[in-house]
Amino acid sequence: MASPKKNPKQGDRVVYSEFGASGSAAFERAIPEQPPHQQAIKVEASRKGRKGKTVTVISGFQLKPETLNALAKELKALCGSGGTVKDNTIEIQGDHAPKLVAALVAKGYKAKRSGG
């Protein structure tokens, strides 16, 4: 049995779109990037959901993703370990909280150690 030919115009046609192209730059949420001294940063060592491995979680950033990734790269190099950026938080493998608090304060952030 031969498959029926589909008209290429038939399936790709948009019948109604209220706001135009949803993937355009106009619909992306603007993230206000505040100066470091106006950001309250929390540094916490955590093991939850990581099979007993300690990870230092740095949260409270209000930065653009590019700036946050650059900062994460710099902090990972300082600690000599790996890490990642997830949902405006930086996770660095290992317990490096005192070293990271000192580095962030030197950069002008209001950083505090949270937790035990």
C-alpha positions as a Markdown table, in Angstrom:
| # | Residue | x | y | z |
|---|---|---|---|---|
| 1 | Met | 0.0 | 0.0 | 0.0 |
| 2 | Ala | 1.4 | 3.3 | -1.0 |
| 3 | Ser | 1.4 | 6.1 | 1.6 |
| 4 | Pro | -0.7 | 9.0 | 0.7 |
| 5 | Lys | 1.2 | 12.1 | -0.4 |
| 6 | Lys | 1.1 | 14.9 | 2.0 |
| 7 | Asn | 0.8 | 18.4 | 0.7 |
| 8 | Pro | 3.9 | 20.2 | 2.2 |
| 9 | Lys | 1.9 | 23.4 | 2.6 |
| 10 | Gln | -0.9 | 21.7 | 4.4 |
| 11 | Gly | 1.0 | 20.6 | 7.6 |
| 12 | Asp | 3.3 | 23.6 | 8.0 |
| 13 | Arg | 0.8 | 26.3 | 7.8 |
| 14 | Val | 0.0 | 28.4 | 10.9 |
| 15 | Val | -3.6 | 29.3 | 11.1 |
| 16 | Tyr | -3.6 | 31.8 | 13.9 |
| 17 | Ser | -0.8 | 33.2 | 16.1 |
| 18 | Glu | -1.7 | 35.9 | 18.6 |
| 19 | Phe | 1.8 | 37.0 | 19.5 |
| 20 | Gly | 3.9 | 36.2 | 16.5 |
| 21 | Ala | 6.9 | 34.0 | 16.5 |
| 22 | Ser | 7.4 | 32.6 | 20.0 |
| 23 | Gly | 11.1 | 32.0 | 19.5 |
| 24 | Ser | 12.0 | 35.6 | 18.8 |
| 25 | Ala | 14.4 | 37.6 | 21.0 |
| 26 | Ala | 11.5 | 39.9 | 22.0 |
| 27 | Phe | 9.9 | 37.1 | 24.1 |
| 28 | Glu | 13.1 | 36.2 | 26.1 |
| 29 | Arg | 12.9 | 37.4 | 29.7 |
| 30 | Ala | 15.4 | 40.2 | 30.5 |
| 31 | Ile | 17.6 | 39.5 | 33.5 |
| 32 | Pro | 18.6 | 42.6 | 35.4 |
| 33 | Glu | 22.3 | 42.3 | 36.1 |
| 34 | Gln | 23.0 | 44.0 | 39.4 |
| 35 | Pro | 26.5 | 45.1 | 40.6 |
| 36 | Pro | 28.2 | 42.7 | 43.0 |
| 37 | His | 27.8 | 44.9 | 46.1 |
| 38 | Gln | 24.0 | 44.7 | 45.7 |
| 39 | Gln | 23.8 | 40.9 | 45.6 |
| 40 | Ala | 23.4 | 38.8 | 48.7 |
| 41 | Ile | 25.2 | 35.5 | 47.9 |
| 42 | Lys | 24.8 | 32.4 | 50.0 |
| 43 | Val | 27.5 | 29.7 | 50.1 |
| 44 | Glu | 26.5 | 26.3 | 51.4 |
| 45 | Ala | 28.1 | 22.8 | 51.5 |
| 46 | Ser | 25.4 | 20.2 | 50.7 |
| 47 | Arg | 25.2 | 16.5 | 50.3 |
| 48 | Lys | 21.4 | 16.1 | 49.6 |
| 49 | Gly | 20.6 | 14.0 | 46.6 |
| 50 | Arg | 24.3 | 13.5 | 45.7 |
| 51 | Lys | 24.9 | 10.0 | 47.1 |
| 52 | Gly | 27.0 | 11.3 | 50.0 |
| 53 | Lys | 29.3 | 13.5 | 47.9 |
| 54 | Thr | 29.8 | 17.0 | 49.2 |
| 55 | Val | 29.1 | 19.9 | 46.8 |
| 56 | Thr | 29.4 | 23.6 | 47.5 |
| 57 | Val | 26.3 | 25.4 | 46.3 |
| 58 | Ile | 26.6 | 29.2 | 45.7 |
| 59 | Ser | 23.2 | 30.9 | 45.2 |
| 60 | Gly | 21.6 | 34.3 | 45.1 |
| 61 | Phe | 23.1 | 35.6 | 41.8 |
| 62 | Gln | 21.3 | 38.1 | 39.6 |
| 63 | Leu | 23.6 | 37.8 | 36.6 |
| 64 | Lys | 23.2 | 37.1 | 32.9 |
| 65 | Pro | 24.0 | 33.4 | 32.0 |
| 66 | Glu | 27.2 | 34.4 | 30.2 |
| 67 | Thr | 28.5 | 36.3 | 33.2 |
| 68 | Leu | 27.5 | 33.5 | 35.6 |
| 69 | Asn | 29.3 | 30.9 | 33.4 |
| 70 | Ala | 32.5 | 33.0 | 33.4 |
| 71 | Leu | 32.3 | 33.4 | 37.2 |
| 72 | Ala | 31.8 | 29.7 | 37.6 |
| 73 | Lys | 34.8 | 28.9 | 35.5 |
| 74 | Glu | 36.9 | 31.2 | 37.5 |
| 75 | Leu | 35.8 | 29.8 | 40.8 |
| 76 | Lys | 36.2 | 26.2 | 39.6 |
| 77 | Ala | 39.8 | 27.0 | 38.6 |
| 78 | Leu | 40.4 | 28.6 | 42.0 |
| 79 | Cys | 39.3 | 25.4 | 43.8 |
| 80 | Gly | 40.9 | 23.1 | 41.3 |
| 81 | Ser | 37.7 | 21.0 | 40.9 |
| 82 | Gly | 34.7 | 20.6 | 38.6 |
| 83 | Gly | 31.3 | 22.0 | 38.8 |
| 84 | Thr | 28.3 | 23.3 | 37.0 |
| 85 | Val | 25.8 | 26.1 | 36.7 |
| 86 | Lys | 22.1 | 25.2 | 37.4 |
| 87 | Asp | 19.2 | 27.6 | 37.8 |
| 88 | Asn | 21.2 | 30.7 | 38.7 |
| 89 | Thr | 23.3 | 28.7 | 41.2 |
| 90 | Ile | 26.9 | 27.5 | 40.9 |
| 91 | Glu | 27.7 | 24.0 | 42.2 |
| 92 | Ile | 31.4 | 23.2 | 42.8 |
| 93 | Gln | 32.5 | 19.7 | 43.7 |
| 94 | Gly | 33.9 | 19.3 | 47.2 |
| 95 | Asp | 33.7 | 21.4 | 50.3 |
| 96 | His | 35.3 | 24.7 | 49.4 |
| 97 | Ala | 33.0 | 27.1 | 51.2 |
| 98 | Pro | 35.6 | 29.2 | 53.2 |
| 99 | Lys | 37.8 | 29.6 | 50.1 |
| 100 | Leu | 34.8 | 30.6 | 47.9 |
| 101 | Val | 33.4 | 33.1 | 50.5 |
| 102 | Ala | 36.8 | 34.8 | 50.7 |
| 103 | Ala | 37.1 | 34.9 | 46.8 |
| 104 | Leu | 33.6 | 36.3 | 46.4 |
| 105 | Val | 34.1 | 39.0 | 49.1 |
| 106 | Ala | 37.3 | 40.0 | 47.3 |
| 107 | Lys | 35.3 | 40.4 | 44.1 |
| 108 | Gly | 32.9 | 42.8 | 45.9 |
| 109 | Tyr | 29.9 | 40.4 | 46.6 |
| 110 | Lys | 28.2 | 40.3 | 49.9 |
| 111 | Ala | 28.8 | 36.6 | 50.5 |
| 112 | Lys | 27.9 | 34.6 | 53.6 |
| 113 | Arg | 28.4 | 31.1 | 54.6 |
| 114 | Ser | 25.2 | 29.2 | 55.2 |
| 115 | Gly | 24.6 | 25.9 | 57.0 |
| 116 | Gly | 27.1 | 23.9 | 59.0 |
